[in-house]
Short mmCIF file of C-alpha atoms in Angstrom, two decimals:
data_model
loop_
_atom_site.label_atom_id
_atom_site.label_comp_id
_atom_site.label_asym_id
_atom_site.label_seq_id
_atom_site.Cartn_x
_atom_site.Cartn_y
_atom_site.Cartn_z
CA UNK A 23 0.00 0.00 0.00
CA UNK A 24 1.22 3.47 -0.81
CA UNK A 25 0.04 6.91 0.21
CA UNK A 26 1.06 9.90 -1.82
CA UNK A 27 1.16 13.29 -0.14
CA UNK A 28 0.45 16.02 -2.63
CA UNK A 29 2.73 19.05 -2.77
CA UNK A 30 -0.17 21.35 -1.84
CA UNK A 31 -0.81 19.32 1.33
CA UNK A 32 2.88 19.45 2.22
CA UNK A 33 2.84 23.25 1.75
CA UNK A 34 -0.08 23.48 4.17
CA UNK A 35 1.76 21.35 6.74
CA UNK A 36 4.87 23.51 6.33
CA UNK A 37 2.77 26.66 6.81
CA UNK A 38 1.24 25.19 10.00
CA UNK A 39 4.71 24.37 11.32
CA UNK A 40 5.77 27.94 10.63
CA UNK A 41 2.72 29.39 12.39
CA UNK A 42 3.21 27.15 15.41
CA UNK A 43 6.88 28.09 15.58
CA UNK A 44 6.02 31.80 15.42
CA UNK A 45 3.49 31.45 18.24
CA UNK A 46 5.96 29.57 20.40
CA UNK A 47 8.60 32.24 19.75
CA UNK A 48 6.14 34.97 20.74
CA UNK A 49 5.20 33.14 23.93
CA UNK A 50 8.83 32.56 24.93
CA UNK A 51 9.69 36.18 24.19
CA UNK A 52 6.71 37.34 26.22
CA UNK A 53 7.69 35.10 29.14
CA UNK A 54 11.32 36.25 29.10
CA UNK A 55 10.37 39.91 28.75
CA UNK A 56 8.01 39.62 31.71
CA UNK A 57 10.76 38.02 33.82
CA UNK A 58 13.05 40.94 33.05
CA UNK A 59 10.34 43.54 33.67
CA UNK A 60 9.54 42.26 37.17
CA UNK A 61 13.20 41.88 38.08
CA UNK A 62 14.65 44.37 40.53
CA UNK A 63 17.72 46.16 39.22
CA UNK A 64 20.61 47.31 41.34
CA UNK A 65 23.62 46.46 39.22
CA UNK A 66 21.70 44.74 36.41
CA UNK A 67 23.19 41.30 37.03
CA UNK A 68 19.94 39.61 38.06
CA UNK A 69 17.91 40.95 35.12
CA UNK A 70 20.68 40.11 32.64
CA UNK A 71 21.00 36.54 33.98
CA UNK A 72 17.60 35.37 32.74
CA UNK A 73 17.96 32.94 29.85
CA UNK A 74 15.72 30.67 27.82
CA UNK A 75 17.11 27.29 26.82
CA UNK A 76 15.76 24.05 25.32
CA UNK A 77 14.31 21.57 27.79
CA UNK A 78 17.03 19.39 29.28
CA UNK A 79 19.91 21.68 28.39
CA UNK A 80 22.33 22.73 31.07
CA UNK A 81 23.79 26.11 31.72
CA UNK A 82 22.37 29.48 31.07
CA UNK A 83 23.50 33.02 31.50
CA UNK A 84 25.14 34.20 34.71
CA UNK A 85 26.21 37.79 35.32
CA UNK A 86 28.16 38.86 38.38
CA UNK A 87 27.02 41.84 40.38
CA UNK A 88 28.88 45.03 40.15
CA UNK A 89 29.42 46.93 43.37
CA UNK A 90 27.70 50.09 42.24
CA UNK A 91 24.10 50.80 41.37
CA UNK A 92 23.41 51.45 37.69
CA UNK A 93 22.18 54.96 36.95
CA UNK A 94 19.75 53.90 34.21
CA UNK A 95 17.62 50.94 35.28
CA UNK A 96 15.51 50.90 32.11
CA UNK A 97 18.53 50.63 29.81
CA UNK A 98 19.74 47.59 31.78
CA UNK A 99 16.32 46.01 31.37
CA UNK A 100 16.39 46.71 27.63
CA UNK A 101 19.81 45.03 27.39
CA UNK A 102 18.42 42.02 29.26
CA UNK A 103 15.40 41.84 26.93
CA UNK A 104 17.80 41.82 24.00
CA UNK A 105 19.60 38.82 25.51
CA UNK A 106 16.26 37.01 25.84
CA UNK A 107 15.42 37.79 22.20
CA UNK A 108 18.83 36.37 21.21
CA UNK A 109 18.06 33.16 23.13
CA UNK A 110 14.69 32.78 21.42
CA UNK A 111 16.22 33.29 17.98
CA UNK A 112 19.11 30.94 18.70
CA UNK A 113 17.18 28.06 20.27
CA UNK A 114 13.76 28.34 18.62
CA UNK A 115 14.09 25.35 16.29
CA UNK A 116 15.60 23.14 18.96
CA UNK A 117 12.90 24.11 21.46
CA UNK A 118 10.19 23.25 18.93
CA UNK A 119 11.92 19.97 18.06
CA UNK A 120 12.63 18.95 21.67
CA UNK A 121 9.17 19.94 22.88
CA UNK A 122 9.86 22.58 25.46
CA UNK A 123 11.99 25.23 27.05
CA UNK A 124 13.13 26.36 30.47
CA UNK A 125 13.74 29.84 31.76
CA UNK A 126 16.55 30.13 34.27
CA UNK A 127 18.39 32.77 36.22
CA UNK A 128 21.91 31.76 37.16
CA UNK A 129 23.07 34.98 38.79
CA UNK A 130 25.11 34.27 41.94
CA UNK A 131 22.43 35.89 44.09
CA UNK A 132 19.33 34.56 42.28
CA UNK A 133 17.99 32.61 45.26
CA UNK A 134 18.17 35.61 47.58
CA UNK A 135 16.53 37.94 45.06
CA UNK A 136 13.80 35.41 44.27
CA UNK A 137 13.14 34.85 47.97
CA UNK A 138 12.58 38.59 48.42
CA UNK A 139 10.69 39.39 45.18
CA UNK A 140 9.08 36.01 44.28
CA UNK A 141 9.99 36.40 40.61
CA UNK A 142 9.63 32.71 39.76
CA UNK A 143 6.23 32.41 41.44
CA UNK A 144 5.02 35.53 39.65
CA UNK A 145 6.18 34.18 36.29
CA UNK A 146 4.44 30.85 36.93
CA UNK A 147 1.23 32.59 37.97
CA UNK A 148 1.21 34.75 34.86
CA UNK A 149 1.96 31.97 32.36
CA UNK A 150 -0.09 29.02 33.63
#
């Protein structure tokens, strides 16, 4: 027995894959942007340490704190959002293929900041 898939059907499947991929990218970008937005900024290290990676991958971004407070909090958050957008662009295909992603913050003081500001709980509540 043989089944032939017509080129027009394959084009439709490809278009669906593209649409699904775009929606996943938008969702990941939205999630990462929200994480950065709710992050407190002193030196910028915590906000810049958010990263999105494929499910099961190890590592992630880790920035060390600087001793001094940054004068422009919003510019640090914009830099951090750019890093998230880079992650989404870099890992999008692998995330779609592997079936999921994780968002992590590997700054040296992530646990202390999260304990005080409940960033992870707020992210989970927003994106359930």
